[in-house]
XYZ file of C-alpha atoms in Angstrom:
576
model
C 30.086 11.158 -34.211
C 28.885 13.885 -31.729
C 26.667 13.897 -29.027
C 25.438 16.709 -26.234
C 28.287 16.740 -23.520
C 26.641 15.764 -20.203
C 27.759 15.274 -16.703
C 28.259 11.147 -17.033
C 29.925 11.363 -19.848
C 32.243 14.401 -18.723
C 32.727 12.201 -15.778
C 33.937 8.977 -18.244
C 36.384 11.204 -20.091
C 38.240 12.629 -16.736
C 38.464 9.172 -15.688
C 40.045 7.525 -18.801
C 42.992 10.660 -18.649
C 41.541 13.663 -20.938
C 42.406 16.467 -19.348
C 41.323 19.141 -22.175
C 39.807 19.827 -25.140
C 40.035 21.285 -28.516
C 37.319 23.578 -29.115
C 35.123 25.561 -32.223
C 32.504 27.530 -32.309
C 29.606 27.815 -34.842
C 26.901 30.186 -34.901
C 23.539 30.362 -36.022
C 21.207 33.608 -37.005
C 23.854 35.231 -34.827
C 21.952 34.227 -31.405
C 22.331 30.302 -31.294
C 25.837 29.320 -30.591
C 27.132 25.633 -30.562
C 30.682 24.789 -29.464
C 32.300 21.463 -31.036
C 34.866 20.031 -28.348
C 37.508 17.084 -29.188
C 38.740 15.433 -26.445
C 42.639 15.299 -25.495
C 44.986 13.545 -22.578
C 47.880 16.336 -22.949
C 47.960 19.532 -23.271
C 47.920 21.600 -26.801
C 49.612 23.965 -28.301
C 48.093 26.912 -29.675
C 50.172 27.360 -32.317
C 49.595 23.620 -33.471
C 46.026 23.644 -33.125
C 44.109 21.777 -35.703
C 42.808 23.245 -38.585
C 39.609 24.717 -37.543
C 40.060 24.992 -34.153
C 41.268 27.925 -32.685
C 41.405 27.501 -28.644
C 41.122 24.585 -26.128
C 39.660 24.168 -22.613
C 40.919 22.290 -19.263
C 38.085 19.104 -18.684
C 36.972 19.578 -14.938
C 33.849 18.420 -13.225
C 32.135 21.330 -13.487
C 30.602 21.123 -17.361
C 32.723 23.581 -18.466
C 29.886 26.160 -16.388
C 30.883 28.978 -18.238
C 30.861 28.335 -21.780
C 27.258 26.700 -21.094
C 25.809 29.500 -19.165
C 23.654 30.922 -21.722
C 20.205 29.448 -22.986
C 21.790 29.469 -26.499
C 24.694 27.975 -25.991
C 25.012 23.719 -26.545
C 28.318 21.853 -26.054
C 28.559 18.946 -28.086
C 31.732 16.504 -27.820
C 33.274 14.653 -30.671
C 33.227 10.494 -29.252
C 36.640 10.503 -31.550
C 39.123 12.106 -30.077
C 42.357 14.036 -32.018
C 45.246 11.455 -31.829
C 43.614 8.961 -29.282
C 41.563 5.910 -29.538
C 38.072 6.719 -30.463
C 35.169 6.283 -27.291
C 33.024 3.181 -27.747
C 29.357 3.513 -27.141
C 29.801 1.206 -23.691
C 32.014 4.576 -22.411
C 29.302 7.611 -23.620
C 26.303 4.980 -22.322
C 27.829 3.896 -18.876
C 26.516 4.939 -15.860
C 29.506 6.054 -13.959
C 28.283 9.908 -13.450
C 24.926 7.778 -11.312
C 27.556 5.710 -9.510
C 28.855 8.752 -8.032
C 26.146 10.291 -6.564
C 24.421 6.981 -5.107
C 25.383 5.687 -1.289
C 24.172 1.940 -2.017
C 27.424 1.391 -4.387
C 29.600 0.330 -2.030
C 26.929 -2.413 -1.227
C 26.805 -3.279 -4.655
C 30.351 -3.284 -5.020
C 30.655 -5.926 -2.167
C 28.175 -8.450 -3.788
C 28.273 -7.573 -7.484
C 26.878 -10.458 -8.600
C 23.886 -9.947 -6.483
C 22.703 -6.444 -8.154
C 22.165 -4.910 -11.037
C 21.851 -1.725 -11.027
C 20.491 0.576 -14.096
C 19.033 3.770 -15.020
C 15.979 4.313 -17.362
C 14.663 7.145 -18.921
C 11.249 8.515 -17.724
C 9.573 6.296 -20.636
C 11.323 3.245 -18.612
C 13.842 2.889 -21.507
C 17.270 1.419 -20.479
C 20.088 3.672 -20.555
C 23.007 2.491 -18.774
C 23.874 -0.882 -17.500
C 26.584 -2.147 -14.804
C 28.507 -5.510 -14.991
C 25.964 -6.691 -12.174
C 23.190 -6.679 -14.736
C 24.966 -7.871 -17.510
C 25.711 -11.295 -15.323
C 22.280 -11.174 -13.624
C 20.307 -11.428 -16.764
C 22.761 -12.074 -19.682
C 21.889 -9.440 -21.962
C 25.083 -8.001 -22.925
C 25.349 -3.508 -22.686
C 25.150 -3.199 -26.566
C 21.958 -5.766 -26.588
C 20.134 -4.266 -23.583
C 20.424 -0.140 -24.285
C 17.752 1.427 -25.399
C 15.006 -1.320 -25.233
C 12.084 -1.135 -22.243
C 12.903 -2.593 -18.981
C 9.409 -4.476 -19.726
C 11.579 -7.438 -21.624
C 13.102 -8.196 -17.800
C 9.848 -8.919 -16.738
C 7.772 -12.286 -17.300
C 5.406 -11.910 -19.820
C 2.008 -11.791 -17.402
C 3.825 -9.031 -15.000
C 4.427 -7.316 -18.536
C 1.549 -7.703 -19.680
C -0.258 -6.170 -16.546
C 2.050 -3.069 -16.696
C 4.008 -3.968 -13.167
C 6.748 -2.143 -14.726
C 4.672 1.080 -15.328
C 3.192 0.420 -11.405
C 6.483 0.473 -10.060
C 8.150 3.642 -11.897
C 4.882 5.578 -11.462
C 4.696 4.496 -7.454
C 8.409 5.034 -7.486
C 7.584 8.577 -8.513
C 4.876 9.247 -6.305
C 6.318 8.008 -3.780
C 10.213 8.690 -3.870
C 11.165 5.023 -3.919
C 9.243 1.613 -4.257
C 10.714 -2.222 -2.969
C 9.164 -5.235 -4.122
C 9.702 -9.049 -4.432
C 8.731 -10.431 -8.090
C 10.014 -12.671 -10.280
C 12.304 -11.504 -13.435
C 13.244 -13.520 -16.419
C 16.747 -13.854 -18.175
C 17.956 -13.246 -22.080
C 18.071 -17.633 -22.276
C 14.569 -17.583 -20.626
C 15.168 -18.525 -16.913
C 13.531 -16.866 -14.158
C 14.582 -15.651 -10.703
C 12.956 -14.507 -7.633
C 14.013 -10.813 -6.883
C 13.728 -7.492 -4.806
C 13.430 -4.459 -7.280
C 14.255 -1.479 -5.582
C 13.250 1.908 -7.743
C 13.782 5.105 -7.504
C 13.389 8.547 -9.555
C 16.350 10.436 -10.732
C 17.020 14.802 -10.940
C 19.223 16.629 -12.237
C 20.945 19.918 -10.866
C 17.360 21.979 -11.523
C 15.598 19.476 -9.569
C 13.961 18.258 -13.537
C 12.941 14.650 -13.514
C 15.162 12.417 -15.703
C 14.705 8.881 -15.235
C 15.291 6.008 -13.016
C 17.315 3.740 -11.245
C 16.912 0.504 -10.921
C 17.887 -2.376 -8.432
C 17.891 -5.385 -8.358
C 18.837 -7.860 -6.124
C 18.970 -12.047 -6.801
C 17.507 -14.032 -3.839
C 19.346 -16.843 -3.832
C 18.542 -17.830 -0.443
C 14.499 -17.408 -1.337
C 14.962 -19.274 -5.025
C 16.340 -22.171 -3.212
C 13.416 -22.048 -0.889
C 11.116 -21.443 -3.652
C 13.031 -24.679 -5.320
C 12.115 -26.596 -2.072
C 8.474 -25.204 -2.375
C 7.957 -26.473 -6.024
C 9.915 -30.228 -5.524
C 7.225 -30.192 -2.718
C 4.287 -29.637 -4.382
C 4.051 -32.278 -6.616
C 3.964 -34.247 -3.286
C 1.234 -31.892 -2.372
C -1.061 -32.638 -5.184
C -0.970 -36.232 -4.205
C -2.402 -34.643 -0.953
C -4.796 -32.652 -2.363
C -6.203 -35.599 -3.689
C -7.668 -36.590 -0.858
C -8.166 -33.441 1.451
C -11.461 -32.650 3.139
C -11.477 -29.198 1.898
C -12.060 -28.258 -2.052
C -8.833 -27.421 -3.381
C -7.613 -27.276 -6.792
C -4.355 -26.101 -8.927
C -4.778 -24.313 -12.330
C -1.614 -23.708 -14.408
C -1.434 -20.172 -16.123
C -3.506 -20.848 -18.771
C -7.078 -21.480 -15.572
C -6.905 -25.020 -16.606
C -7.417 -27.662 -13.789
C -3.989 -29.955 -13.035
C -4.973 -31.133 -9.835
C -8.204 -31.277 -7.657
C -9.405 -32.698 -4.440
C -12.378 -34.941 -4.800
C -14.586 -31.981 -2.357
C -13.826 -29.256 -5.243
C -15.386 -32.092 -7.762
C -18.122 -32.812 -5.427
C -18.545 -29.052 -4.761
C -19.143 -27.848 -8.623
C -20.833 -31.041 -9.121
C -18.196 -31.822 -11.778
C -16.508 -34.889 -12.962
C -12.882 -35.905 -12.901
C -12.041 -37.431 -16.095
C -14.632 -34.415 -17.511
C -11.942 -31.643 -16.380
C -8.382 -32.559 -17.005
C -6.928 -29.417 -18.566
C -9.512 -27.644 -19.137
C -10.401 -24.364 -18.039
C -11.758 -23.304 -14.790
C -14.203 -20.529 -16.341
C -15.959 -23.152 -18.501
C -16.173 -25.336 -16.048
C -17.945 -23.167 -13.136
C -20.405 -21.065 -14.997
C -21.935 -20.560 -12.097
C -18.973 -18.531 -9.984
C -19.724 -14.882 -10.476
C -17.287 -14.444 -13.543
C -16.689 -11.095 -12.886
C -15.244 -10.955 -9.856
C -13.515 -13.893 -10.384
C -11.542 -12.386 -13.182
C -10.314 -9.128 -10.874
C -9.039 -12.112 -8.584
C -6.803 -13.874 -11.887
C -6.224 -10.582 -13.495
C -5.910 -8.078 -11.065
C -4.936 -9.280 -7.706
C -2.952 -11.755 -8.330
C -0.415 -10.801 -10.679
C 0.507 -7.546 -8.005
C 0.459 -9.145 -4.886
C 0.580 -13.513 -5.542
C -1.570 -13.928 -2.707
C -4.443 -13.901 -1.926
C -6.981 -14.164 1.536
C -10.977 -13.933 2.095
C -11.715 -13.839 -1.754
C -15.448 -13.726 -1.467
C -17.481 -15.240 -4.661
C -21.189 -15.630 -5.663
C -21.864 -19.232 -6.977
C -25.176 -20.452 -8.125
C -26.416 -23.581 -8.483
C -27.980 -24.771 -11.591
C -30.974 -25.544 -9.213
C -30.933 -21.435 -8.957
C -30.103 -21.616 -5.316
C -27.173 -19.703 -4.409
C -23.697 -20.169 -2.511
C -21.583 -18.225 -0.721
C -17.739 -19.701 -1.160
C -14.615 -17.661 0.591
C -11.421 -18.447 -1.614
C -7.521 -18.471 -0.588
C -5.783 -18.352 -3.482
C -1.707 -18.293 -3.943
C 0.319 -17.856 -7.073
C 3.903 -19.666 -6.971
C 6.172 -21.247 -9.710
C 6.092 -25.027 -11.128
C 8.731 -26.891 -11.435
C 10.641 -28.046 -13.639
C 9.240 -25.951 -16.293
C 8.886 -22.555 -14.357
C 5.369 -22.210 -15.290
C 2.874 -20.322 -13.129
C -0.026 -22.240 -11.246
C -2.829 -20.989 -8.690
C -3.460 -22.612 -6.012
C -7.304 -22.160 -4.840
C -8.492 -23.040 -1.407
C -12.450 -22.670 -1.218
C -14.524 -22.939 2.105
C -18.245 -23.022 1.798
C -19.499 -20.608 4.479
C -23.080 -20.351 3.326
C -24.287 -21.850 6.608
C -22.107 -19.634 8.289
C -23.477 -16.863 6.804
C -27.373 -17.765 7.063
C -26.485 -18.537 10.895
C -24.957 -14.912 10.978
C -27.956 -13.418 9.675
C -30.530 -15.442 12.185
C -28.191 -13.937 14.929
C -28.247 -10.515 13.614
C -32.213 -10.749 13.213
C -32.271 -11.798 16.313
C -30.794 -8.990 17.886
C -32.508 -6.485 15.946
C -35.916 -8.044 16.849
C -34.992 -8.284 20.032
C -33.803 -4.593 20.561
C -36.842 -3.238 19.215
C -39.121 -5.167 21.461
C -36.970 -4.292 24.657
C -36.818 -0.318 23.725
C -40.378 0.370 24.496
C -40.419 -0.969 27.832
C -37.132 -0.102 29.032
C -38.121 3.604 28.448
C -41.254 3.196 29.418
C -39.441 1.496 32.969
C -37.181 5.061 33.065
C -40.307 7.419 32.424
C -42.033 6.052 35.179
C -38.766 5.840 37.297
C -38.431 9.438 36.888
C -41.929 10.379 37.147
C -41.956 8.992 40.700
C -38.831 10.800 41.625
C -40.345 14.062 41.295
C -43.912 13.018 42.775
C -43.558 14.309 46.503
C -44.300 10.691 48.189
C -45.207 11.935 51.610
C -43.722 9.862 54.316
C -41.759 8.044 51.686
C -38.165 6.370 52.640
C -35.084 7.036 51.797
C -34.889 3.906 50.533
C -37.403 4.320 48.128
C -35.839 7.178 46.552
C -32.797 5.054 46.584
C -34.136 2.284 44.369
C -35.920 4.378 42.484
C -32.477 6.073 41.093
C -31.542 3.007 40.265
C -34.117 2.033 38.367
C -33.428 5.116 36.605
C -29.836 4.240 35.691
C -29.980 1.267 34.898
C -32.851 1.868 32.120
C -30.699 4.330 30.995
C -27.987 1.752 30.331
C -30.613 -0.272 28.787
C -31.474 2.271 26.398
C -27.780 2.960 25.596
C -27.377 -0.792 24.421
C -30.190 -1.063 23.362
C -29.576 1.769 20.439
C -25.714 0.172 20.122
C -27.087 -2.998 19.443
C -29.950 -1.337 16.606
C -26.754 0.377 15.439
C -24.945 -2.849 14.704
C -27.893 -4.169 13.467
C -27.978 -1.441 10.882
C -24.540 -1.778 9.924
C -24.788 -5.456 9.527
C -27.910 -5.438 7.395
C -26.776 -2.300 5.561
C -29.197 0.213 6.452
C -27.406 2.815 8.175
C -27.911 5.846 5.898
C -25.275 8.978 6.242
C -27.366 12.679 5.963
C -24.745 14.366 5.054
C -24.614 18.591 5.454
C -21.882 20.364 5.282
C -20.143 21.891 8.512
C -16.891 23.066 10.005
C -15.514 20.236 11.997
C -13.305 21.993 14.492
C -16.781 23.934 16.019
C -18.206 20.499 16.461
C -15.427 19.011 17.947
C -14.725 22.348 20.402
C -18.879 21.966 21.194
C -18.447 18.144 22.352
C -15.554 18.695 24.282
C -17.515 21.410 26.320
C -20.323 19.300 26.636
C -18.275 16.763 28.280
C -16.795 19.304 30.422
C -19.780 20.468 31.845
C -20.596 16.397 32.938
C -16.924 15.198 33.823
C -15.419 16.858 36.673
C -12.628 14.167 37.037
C -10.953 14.715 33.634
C -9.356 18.029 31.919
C -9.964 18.079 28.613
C -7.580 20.199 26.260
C -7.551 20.858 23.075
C -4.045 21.452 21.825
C -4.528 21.800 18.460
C -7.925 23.149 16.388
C -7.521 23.629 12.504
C -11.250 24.984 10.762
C -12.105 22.990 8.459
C -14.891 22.429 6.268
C -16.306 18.634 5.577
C -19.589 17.325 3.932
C -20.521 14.541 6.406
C -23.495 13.093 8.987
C -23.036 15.774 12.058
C -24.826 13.678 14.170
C -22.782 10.497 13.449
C -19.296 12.143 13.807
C -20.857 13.339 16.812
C -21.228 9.776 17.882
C -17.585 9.048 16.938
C -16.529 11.991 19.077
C -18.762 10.990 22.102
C -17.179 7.270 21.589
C -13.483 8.170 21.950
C -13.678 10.531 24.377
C -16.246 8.205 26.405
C -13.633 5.532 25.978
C -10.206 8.141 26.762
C -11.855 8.843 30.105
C -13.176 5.397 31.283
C -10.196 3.852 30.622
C -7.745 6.367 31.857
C -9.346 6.211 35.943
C -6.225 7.181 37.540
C -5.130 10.094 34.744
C -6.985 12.936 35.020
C -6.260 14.549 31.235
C -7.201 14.104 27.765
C -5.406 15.724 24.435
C -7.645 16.653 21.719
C -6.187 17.464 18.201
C -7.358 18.282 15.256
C -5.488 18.785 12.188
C -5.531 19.281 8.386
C -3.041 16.929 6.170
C -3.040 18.717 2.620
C -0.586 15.569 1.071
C -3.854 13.666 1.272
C -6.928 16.763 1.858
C -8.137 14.952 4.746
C -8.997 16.387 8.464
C -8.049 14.486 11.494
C -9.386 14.313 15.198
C -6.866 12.906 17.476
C -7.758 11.178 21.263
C -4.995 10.872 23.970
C -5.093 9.514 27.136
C -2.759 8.373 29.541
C -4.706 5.406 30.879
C -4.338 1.688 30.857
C -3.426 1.203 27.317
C -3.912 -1.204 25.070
C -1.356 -4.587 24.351
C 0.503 -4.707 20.860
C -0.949 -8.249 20.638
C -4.529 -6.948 21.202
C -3.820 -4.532 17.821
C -5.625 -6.225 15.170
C -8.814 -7.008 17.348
C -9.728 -4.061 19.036
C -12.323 -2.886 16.295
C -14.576 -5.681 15.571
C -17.526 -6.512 17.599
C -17.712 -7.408 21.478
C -13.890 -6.964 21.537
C -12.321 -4.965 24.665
C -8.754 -5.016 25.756
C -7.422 -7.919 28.470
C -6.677 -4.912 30.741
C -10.045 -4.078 31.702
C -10.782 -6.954 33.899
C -7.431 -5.400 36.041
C -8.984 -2.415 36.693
C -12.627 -3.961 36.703
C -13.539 -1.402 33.736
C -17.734 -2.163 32.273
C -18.323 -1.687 28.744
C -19.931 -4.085 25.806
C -17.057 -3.866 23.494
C -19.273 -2.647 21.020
C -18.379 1.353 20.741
C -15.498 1.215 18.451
C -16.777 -1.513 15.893
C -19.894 0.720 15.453
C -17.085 4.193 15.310
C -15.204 2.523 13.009
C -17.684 1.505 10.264
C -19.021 5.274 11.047
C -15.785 6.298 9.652
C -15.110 3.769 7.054
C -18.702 4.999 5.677
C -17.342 8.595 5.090
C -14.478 6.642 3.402
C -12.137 7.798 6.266
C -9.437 5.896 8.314
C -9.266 5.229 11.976
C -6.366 3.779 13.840
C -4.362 4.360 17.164
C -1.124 4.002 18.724
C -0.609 2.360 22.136
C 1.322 0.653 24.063
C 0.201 -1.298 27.802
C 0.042 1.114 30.341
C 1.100 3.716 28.816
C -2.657 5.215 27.115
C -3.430 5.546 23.999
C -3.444 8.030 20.894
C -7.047 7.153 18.468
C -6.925 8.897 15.490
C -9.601 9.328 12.703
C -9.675 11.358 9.168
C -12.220 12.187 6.935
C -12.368 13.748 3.109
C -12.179 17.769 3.719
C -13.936 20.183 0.995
C-alpha cells in the first residue's frame, strides 16, 4: 500500500529509525513524474538494490525538497518497507508532525488524561488522534479516524451544528474556547472546554483543525452537586411565590410551582409530562421556539427573555423569562429550568410615566420660550433709568429658560425613543467635515478648553446629520464639563476596514468615571458618583438619548475610563 509522502508521516518514519529510502521513478506522457520510495533503517548498497529500483535517498526533515520541487513531480511512500516490519495505519495516521509545531504539548503532556488533542480536516473529519482522546472518550484510533467530530457531541449540540459554529468561528476568528458538554463511545457525558483552532501548511493553505479538549473534573463534580441538589429544589419549587417550572428535553413539564399553574390557568394533574407548547397556546410560539432552539443550545442560559402571552379572555400579558439549561441526574438528561415574572403592571406603569413626561414637556415648551422671548426682548428695549439690577435678573431669566428648553427637548427626545417614534432622515455625508465643523463651533464658544483633532480619516456614511450632530455636541459637552481642571480634549476619527465601520473618539483628562459605575452609565438619569465632588449639574440624560442615537444607525458606543484619570468615548457607525 502507498500513500502521498507528507511532512507527519516523514516525521513518523525518522522517528521509528529509517534513515533512507529506496527509490523509482515512473513517468507519464513524458511531463508527469511520480517517484515510488521504500523505506529503510540502514544504508543500501547500490549494487544490491532491488529489482526495479535503481538509487536511494537519505530521509531528513526537509521532504526530500528537491525531488518535489516541480509541479509534476508526487512522492509516494510504500507503508511496507524492504526487509522491515510493515507501518500500521496508527503510524501513517498519527499526529506526531502537529505535535511538533504546537507550544500547548508540554501542557498536555503534564496532564494527559485531561486532553485530547486531534486534528480534523476542513470538513471536520477526524484525522489523527492522541492517547489523551482515546482515554477521554473511549473510541479507540482505528474506530475514531475518519468519522465527523459531530459523534463527540450530544445529539441536540449535533443536531444544532455547534460543531460547524465552532470550526467556522475558529476560522474567522483564529481560535475559539468554549465550555459544553461531550459524550463518550459507552454513552456518558462530561462537562468540557473545547479549544479550536485552524491549521496551514508551509504556503499558508488551510488544512484542517485542531482540537482540544480538556475534562473538568473539578466543574463535573460541581455540576454532580448541582443535579443531587435539584431534586431537592423541585420540592422547593413547589411552593415558591414566583412561577417556575422544569421541562425535560423533550418541553414536557416535570415540576411546577403552584404560581406557574395559577399563571396559565392550568391544572396539575392536567400537565404531568406533557408538553409545554400544548399547554400555553397562548405564549407567542415563535419566539418561544428561538429561546428552546436557538439560544439555548449555544449559550445554556438565558436572562430577560421577553414573551407575548394572551389570555383566552384576548387580553394580553407581558411575562420576562430566566431560563437555564443544566443536566439531570442520574440519567444525564437535559431539563430547562424557566423562571417567569409577570411585569405587565410594570410595564403599563412605565408607559403612564413616559406619557406623562411627554405631555408634560409639550405643555411646558410653549411657555418656557415664550418666558426667554420676552426675557430677551426686554434686554434690548433701552429701559431708561432702568437698574442694573434689572438687567441682572433679566439675564437670568434668560438662562435659565434656556435650560428649560434644553430639557425640555431631552426629555421629548426620550419620550420619542421610549414610544418609538424617533425617525432617522438619513442623507449621505462625509463624516470627518462634520465632525471638523462641530469642533470649530465649539471653539468659537469655549475659551477654557483646546480642542484637537489628532486624527481625521474622510469618510463617507448614509446617516441622520443632524442626530450625529447631537451625538457629537453630547460627548464633547460632556469631555469639557467634566474635565474643569484639564484644559484639552482629543478628537479622533478613524476608519476600521476588518469591520467597514467609522469611529469618532472623545478624550478627556477629567474626573473619570469608576469601573463599578461601567455598566450604568448609559441608561436614563444615570451620572457618575464623582460629580457631586466636584459639584458638576447635568440630568443624566445625554448619553442614554446618544446611545440609542447610535444603536439606531446599528452602531456601537462604549468608553474606557478609569477614576480620575478621564475618559476615552468611542462610537462607530456602518461606512459606505
Amino acid at each position: 500500500m502507498e500513500i502521498l509522502l507528507t511532512p507527519q508521516i516523514l516525521g513518523t518514519l525518522i522517528d521509528q529509525g529509517y534513515t533512507y529510502a529506496l527509490a523509482k521513478s515512473e513517468f507519464f506522457n513524458d511531463n508527469f513524474e511520480t517517484i515510488h520510495l521504500s523505506p529503510l533503517k540502514e544504508k543500501p548498497k547500490l549494487p544490491e538494490l532491488p529489482e526495479g529500483y535503481n538509487t536511494f535517498y537519505k530521509l531528513t526533515h526537509e521532504p526530500l525538497q528537491m525531488l518535489s520541487s516541480s509541479v509534476n513531480t508526487r512522492l509516494l511512500v510504500d507503508l511496507k518497507p524492504q526487509n522491515n516490519s510493515p507501518l500500521g495505519e496508527e503510524d501513517y495516521c498519527d499526529d506526531h508532525y502537529f505535535r511538533y509545531s504546537e507550544d500547548f504539548f508540554e501542557q498536555v503532556l503534564d496532564s494527559i488524561q485531561d486532553y485530547a488533542v486531534f486534528t480534523t480536516n476542513r470538513k471536520g473529519e477526524i484525522n489523527s488522534w492522541n492517547s489523551g482522546a482515546e482515554h477521554l472518550f473511549k473510541y479507540a484510533k482505528n474506530e475514531i479516524l475518519g468519522l465527523n467530530v459531530s459523534v463527540l457531541f450530544i445529539e441536540e449540540d449535533a443536531s444544532h451544528d455547534v460543531p460547524a459554529y465552532l470550526i467556522e468561528t475558529a476560522l474567522k476568528e483564529g481560535k475559539v474556547i468554549k465550555e459544553e458538554f461531550h459524550i463518550c463511545k459507552d454513552g456518558n457525558l462530561f462537562w468540557a472546554r473545547d479549544i479550536v483552532f485552524p491549521l496551514f501548511d508551509e504556503q499558508n493553505r488551510h488544512k484542517g483543525f485542531t482540537n482540544i479538549i480538556h475534562n473538568l473534573e473539578e466543574k463535573k463534580q460541581s455540576r454532580n452537586q448541582a443535579i443531587e441538589a435539584l431534586s431537592l429544589a423541585s420540592n422547593i419549587i413547589e411552593t415558591t411565590k414566583e412561577p417556575v417550572v422544569i421541562l425535560d428535553q423533550n418541553l414536557s413539564i416535570k415540576t411546577a410551582s403552584k404560581s406557574f399553574y395559577k399563571l396559565f390557568r392550568l391544572k396539575e394533574e392536567e400537565t404531568h409530562e406533557k408538553n409545554f407548547y400544548s399547554l400555553t397556546p397562548g405564549l407567542d410560539q415563535h419566539h418561544l421556539s428561538i429561546l428552546f432552539n436557538d439560544i439555548l443550545p449555544r449559550e445554556h442560559n438565558c436572562k430577560d427573555f421577553e414573551l407575548r402571552y394572551v389570555l383566552p379572555s384576548g387580553k394580553s400579558r407581558i411575562l420576562l423569562i430566566h431560563a437555564k439549561r443544566v443536566i439531570s441526574a442520574p440519567d444525564n438528561c437535559i431539563v430547562n429550568i424557566l423562571s417567569i415574572e409577570d411585569i405587565t403592571e410594570e410595564r403599563i406603569l412605565q408607559q403612564e410615566k413616559d406619557d406623562f413626561i411627554s405631555i408634560a414637556t409639550h405643555e411646558l415648551k410653549t411657555p418656557v420660550t415664550v418666558i426667554k422671548a420676552s426675557a430677551q426682548v426686554l434686554q434690548r428695549i433701552n429701559l431708561e433709568g432702568a437698574s442694573p439690577i434689572v438687567k441682572k435678573y433679566l439675564q437670568k431669566i434668560e438662562e435659565q429658560s434656556e435650560k428649560l428648553v434644553q430639557l425640555s427637548s431631552l426629555l421629548l427626545d426620550v419620550s420619542r425613543l421610549r414610544s418609538n417614534k424617533l425617525h432617522l432622515e438619513k442623507d449621505e455625508f462625509d463624516i470627518a467635515e462634520l465632525v471638523e465643523e462641530v469642533v470649530e463651533d465649539f471653539r468659537v464658544v469655549q475659551k477654557n478648553h483646546e480642542i484637537d483633532i489628532e486624527e481625521l480619516c474622510p469618510c463617507l456614511v448614509v446617516a441622520d446629520k443632524v442626530k450625529i450632530t447631537q451625538v457629537l455636541n453630547n460627548l464633547l459637552s460632556n469631555a469639557i464639563k467634566y474635565s474643569p481642571d484639564s484644559n484639552k480634549i482629543v478628537v479622533r476619527v478613524f476608519f476600521d476596514p476588518k469591520s467597514h465601520t467609522i469611529t469618532v473618539g472623545v478624550q478627556d483628562f477629567g474626573i473619570g468615571i469608576p469601573l463599578e459605575e461601567k455598566t450604568k452609565i448609559f441608561k436614563r438619569f444615570s451620572r457618575t458618583s464623582l460629580v457631586g465632588e466636584k459639584n458638576i449639574s447635568g440630568n443624566g440624560l445625554g448619553l442614554y438619548i446618544t446611545a440609542e442615537i447610535v444603536r439606531r444607525h446599528k452602531g456601537h458606543i462604549w468608553f474606557e475610563s478609569e477614576k480620575n484619570k478621564g475618559a476615552k468615548f468611542f462610537f462607530s457607525i456602518p461606512a459606505i
